GROMACS .gro file of C-alpha atoms in nm:
model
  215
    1UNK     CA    1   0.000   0.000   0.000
    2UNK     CA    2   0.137   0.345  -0.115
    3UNK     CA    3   0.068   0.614   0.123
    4UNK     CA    4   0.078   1.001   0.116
    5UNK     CA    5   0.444   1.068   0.291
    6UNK     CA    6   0.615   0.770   0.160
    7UNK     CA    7   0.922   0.777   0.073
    8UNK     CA    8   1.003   0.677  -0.321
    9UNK     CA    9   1.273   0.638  -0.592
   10UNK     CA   10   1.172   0.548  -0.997
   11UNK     CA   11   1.450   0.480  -1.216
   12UNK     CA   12   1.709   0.748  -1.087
   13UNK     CA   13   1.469   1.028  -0.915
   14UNK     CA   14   1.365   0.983  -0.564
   15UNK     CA   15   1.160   1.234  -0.336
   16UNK     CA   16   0.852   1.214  -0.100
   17UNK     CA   17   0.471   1.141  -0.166
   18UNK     CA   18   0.311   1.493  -0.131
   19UNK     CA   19  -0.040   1.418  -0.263
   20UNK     CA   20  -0.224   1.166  -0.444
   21UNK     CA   21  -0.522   1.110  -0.721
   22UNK     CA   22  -0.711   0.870  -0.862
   23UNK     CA   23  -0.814   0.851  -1.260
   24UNK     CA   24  -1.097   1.096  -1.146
   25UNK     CA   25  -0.873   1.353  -0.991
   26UNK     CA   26  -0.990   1.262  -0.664
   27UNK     CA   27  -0.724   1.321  -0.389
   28UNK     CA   28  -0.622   0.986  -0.195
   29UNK     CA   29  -0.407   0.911   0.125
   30UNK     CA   30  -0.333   0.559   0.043
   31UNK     CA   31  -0.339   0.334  -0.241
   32UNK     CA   32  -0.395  -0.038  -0.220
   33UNK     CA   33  -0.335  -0.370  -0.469
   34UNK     CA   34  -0.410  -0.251  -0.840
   35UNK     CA   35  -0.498   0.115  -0.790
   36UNK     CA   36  -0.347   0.358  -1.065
   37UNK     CA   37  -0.278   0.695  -0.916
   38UNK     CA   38  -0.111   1.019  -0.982
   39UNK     CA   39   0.176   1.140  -0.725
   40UNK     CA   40   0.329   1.464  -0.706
   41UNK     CA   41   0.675   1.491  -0.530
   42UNK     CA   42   0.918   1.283  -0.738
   43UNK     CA   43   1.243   1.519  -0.843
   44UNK     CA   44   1.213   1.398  -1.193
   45UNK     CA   45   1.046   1.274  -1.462
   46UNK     CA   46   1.142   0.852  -1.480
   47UNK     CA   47   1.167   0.646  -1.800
   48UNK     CA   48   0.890   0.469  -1.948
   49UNK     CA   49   0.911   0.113  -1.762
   50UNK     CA   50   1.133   0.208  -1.481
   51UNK     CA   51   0.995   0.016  -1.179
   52UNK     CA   52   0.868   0.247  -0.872
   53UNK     CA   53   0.885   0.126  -0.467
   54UNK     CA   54   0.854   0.301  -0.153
   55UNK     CA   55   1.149   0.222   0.082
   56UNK     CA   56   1.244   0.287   0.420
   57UNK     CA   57   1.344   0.680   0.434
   58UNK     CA   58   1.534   0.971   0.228
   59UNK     CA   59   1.849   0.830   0.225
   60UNK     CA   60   1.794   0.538   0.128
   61UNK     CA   61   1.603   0.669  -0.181
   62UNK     CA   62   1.843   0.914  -0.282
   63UNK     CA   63   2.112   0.645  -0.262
   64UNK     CA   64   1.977   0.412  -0.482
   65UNK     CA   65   1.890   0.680  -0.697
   66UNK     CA   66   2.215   0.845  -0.744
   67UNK     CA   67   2.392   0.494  -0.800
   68UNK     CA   68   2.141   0.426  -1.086
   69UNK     CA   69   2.238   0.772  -1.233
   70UNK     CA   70   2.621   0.744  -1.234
   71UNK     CA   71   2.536   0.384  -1.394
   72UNK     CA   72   2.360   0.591  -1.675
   73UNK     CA   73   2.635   0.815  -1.695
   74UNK     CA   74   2.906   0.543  -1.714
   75UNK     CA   75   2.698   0.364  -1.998
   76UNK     CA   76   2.663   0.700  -2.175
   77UNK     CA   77   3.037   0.730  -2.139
   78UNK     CA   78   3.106   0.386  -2.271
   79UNK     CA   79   2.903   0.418  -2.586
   80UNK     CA   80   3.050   0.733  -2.708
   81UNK     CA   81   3.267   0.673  -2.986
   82UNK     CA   82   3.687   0.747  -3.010
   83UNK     CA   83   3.762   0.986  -3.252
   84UNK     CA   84   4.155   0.896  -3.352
   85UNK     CA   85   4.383   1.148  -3.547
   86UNK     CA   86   4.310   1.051  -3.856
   87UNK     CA   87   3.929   1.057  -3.824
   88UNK     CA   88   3.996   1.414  -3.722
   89UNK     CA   89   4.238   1.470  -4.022
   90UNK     CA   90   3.911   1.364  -4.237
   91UNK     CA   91   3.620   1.548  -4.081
   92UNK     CA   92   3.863   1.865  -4.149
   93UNK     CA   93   3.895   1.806  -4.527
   94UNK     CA   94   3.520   1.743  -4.527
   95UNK     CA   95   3.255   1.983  -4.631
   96UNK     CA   96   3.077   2.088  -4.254
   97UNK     CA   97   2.722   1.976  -4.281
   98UNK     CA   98   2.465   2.255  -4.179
   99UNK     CA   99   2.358   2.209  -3.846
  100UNK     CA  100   1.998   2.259  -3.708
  101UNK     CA  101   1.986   2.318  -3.333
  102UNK     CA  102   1.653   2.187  -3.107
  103UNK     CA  103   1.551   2.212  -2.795
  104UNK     CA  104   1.273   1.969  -2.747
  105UNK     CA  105   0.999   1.931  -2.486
  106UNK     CA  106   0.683   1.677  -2.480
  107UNK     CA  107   0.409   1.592  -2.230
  108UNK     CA  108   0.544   1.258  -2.105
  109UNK     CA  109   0.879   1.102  -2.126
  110UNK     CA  110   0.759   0.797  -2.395
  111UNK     CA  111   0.644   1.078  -2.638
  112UNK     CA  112   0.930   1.263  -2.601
  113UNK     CA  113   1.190   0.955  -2.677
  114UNK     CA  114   0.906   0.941  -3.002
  115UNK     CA  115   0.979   1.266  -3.127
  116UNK     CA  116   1.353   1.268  -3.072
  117UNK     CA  117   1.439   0.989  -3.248
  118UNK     CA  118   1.244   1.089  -3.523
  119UNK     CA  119   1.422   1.414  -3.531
  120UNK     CA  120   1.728   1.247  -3.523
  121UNK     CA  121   1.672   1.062  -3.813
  122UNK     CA  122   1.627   1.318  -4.009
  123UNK     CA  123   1.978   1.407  -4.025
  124UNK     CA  124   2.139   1.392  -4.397
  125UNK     CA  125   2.501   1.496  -4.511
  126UNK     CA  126   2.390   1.846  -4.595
  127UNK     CA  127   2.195   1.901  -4.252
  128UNK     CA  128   2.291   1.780  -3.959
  129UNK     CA  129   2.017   1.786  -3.649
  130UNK     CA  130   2.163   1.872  -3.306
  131UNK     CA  131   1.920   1.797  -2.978
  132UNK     CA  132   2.073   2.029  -2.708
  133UNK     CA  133   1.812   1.961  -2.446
  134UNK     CA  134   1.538   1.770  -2.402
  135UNK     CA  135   1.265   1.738  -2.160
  136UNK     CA  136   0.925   1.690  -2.006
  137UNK     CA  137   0.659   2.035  -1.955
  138UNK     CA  138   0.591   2.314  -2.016
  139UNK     CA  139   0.862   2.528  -2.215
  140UNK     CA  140   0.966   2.753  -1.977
  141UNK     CA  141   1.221   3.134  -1.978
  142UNK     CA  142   1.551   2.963  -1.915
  143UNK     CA  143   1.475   2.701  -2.231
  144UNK     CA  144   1.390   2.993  -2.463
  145UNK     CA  145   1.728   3.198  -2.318
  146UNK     CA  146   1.901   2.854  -2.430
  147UNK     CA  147   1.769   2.889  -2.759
  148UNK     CA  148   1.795   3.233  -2.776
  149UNK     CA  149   2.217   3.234  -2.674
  150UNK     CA  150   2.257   2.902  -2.900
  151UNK     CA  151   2.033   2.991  -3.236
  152UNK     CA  152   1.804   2.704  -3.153
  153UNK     CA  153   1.446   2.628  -3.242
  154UNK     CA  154   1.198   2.500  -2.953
  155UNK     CA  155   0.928   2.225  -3.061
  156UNK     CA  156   0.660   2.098  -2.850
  157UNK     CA  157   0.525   1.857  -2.854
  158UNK     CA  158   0.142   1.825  -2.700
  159UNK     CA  159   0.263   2.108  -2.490
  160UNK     CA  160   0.291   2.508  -2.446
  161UNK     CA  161   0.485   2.764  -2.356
  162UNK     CA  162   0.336   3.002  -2.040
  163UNK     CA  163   0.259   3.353  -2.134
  164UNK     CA  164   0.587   3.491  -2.027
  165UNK     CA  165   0.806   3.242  -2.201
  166UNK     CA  166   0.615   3.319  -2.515
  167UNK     CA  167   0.640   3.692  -2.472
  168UNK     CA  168   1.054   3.648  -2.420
  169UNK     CA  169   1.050   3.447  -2.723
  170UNK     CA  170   0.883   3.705  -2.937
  171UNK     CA  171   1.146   4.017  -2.796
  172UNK     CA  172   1.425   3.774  -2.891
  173UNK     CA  173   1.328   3.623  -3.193
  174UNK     CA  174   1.323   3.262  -3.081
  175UNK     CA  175   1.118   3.024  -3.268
  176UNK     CA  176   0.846   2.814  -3.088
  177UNK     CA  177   0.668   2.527  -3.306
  178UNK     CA  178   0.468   2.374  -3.088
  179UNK     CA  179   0.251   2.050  -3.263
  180UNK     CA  180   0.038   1.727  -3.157
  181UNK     CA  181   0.091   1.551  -3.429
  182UNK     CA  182   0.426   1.418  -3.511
  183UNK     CA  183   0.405   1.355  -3.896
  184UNK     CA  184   0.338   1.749  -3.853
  185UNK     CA  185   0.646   1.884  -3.670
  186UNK     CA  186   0.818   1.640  -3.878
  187UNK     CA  187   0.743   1.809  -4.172
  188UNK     CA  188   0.774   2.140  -3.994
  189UNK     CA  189   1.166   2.049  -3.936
  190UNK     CA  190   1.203   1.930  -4.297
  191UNK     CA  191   1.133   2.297  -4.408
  192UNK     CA  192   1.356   2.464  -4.137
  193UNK     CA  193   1.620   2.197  -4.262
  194UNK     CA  194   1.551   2.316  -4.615
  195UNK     CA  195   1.599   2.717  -4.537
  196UNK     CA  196   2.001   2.578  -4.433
  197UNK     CA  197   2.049   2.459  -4.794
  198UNK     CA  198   2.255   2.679  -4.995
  199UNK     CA  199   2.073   2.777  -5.320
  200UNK     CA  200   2.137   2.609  -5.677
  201UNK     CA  201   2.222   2.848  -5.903
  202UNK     CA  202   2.130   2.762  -6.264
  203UNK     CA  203   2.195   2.941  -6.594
  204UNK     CA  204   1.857   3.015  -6.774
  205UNK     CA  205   1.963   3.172  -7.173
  206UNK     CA  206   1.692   3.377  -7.219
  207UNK     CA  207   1.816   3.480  -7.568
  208UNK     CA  208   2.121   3.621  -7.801
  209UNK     CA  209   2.210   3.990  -7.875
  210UNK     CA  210   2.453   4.117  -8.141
  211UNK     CA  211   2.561   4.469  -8.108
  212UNK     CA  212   2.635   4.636  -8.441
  213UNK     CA  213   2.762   4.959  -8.363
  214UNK     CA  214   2.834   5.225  -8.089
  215UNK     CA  215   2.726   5.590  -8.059
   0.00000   0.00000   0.00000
């Protein structure tokens, strides 16, 4: 039984049961066998899947949790690739791809993981997609200073910005897309892609002229 003042960790955030609700909004104290509920008072948003328990007190909680995030980190770590001289020596005679920057933010961590991947596969020689941040709520004034400092472009994703994020957007000229339907913000991102493309110039001979004579 989950109760209002347990003490929880899911995946690697931990924190305290502050208040409870059932699928009606209905505020609950304790939670039995079987009963979904909504809890406020973890310090993050977890995975999709993570598995969430109550445990004994604070400490314990934020012990687990911080082992399960320097795991992360370590595994991050591990999978980044070495970059040797020569692979250096050979991005450097390449042609830089144009780069498209994004901060992205969705309404729950499995859309989220949707949408960036999607992004990221977008990516082509010519224009590259960078995700500088990523995250879960609404887009709030420190993520449009981000974007505003790095030239990036917000999307969100079944989500808003508040009124005073959007009005800090508009004085600074950062661009908010904000879609609930991926095929659309995928398409959206295709044209902002596009605008990096350097323009074909082609020759059009629109005719022949001889001149005879000056005067």
């Amino acid at each position: 039984t989950l109760r209002v003042g347990d003490d929880v960790v899911a995946g690697q955030y931990y924190g305290r049961v502050r208040a409870m609700f059932d699928e009606h909004g209905e505020s609950l104290e304790e939670a039995g066998p079987s009963t979904p509920v909504q809890i406020l008072g973890l310090g993050g948003v977890p995975d999709a899947g993570e598995l969430f328990a109550a445990v004994d007190d604070s400490d314990i909680a934020k012990s687990i949790a911080e082992e399960r995030a320097g795991r992360n980190r370590s595994k991050e770590l591990a999978e980044s690739t070495k970059v040797s001289l020569d692979d250096l020596m050979a991005q450097m005679q390449e042609d830089t791809p144009e780069e498209v920057r994004l901060i992205v933010k969705a309404d729950v961590q499995g859309s989220l993981q949707a949408v960036v991947q999607a992004f990221k596969g977008l990516s082509t020689d010519k224009v590259r997609v960078n995700i500088i941040q990523t995250g879960v709520g609404t887009i709030s004034e420190s993520e449009v200073m981000l974007a505003h400092t790095s030239d990036a472009v917000i999307f969100g994703f079944n989500v808003q910005a508040d009124t005073k994020s959007q009005s800090i957007a508009e004085q600074n000229d950062v661009q908010i897309q904000s879609h609930r339907i991926i095929y659309e913000a995928l398409d959206e991102l295709r044209v902002i892609m596009t605008s990096k493309l350097p323009p074909i110039l082609q020759e059009k001979v629109l005719g022949h002229a001889e001149v005879r004579d000056t005067f």
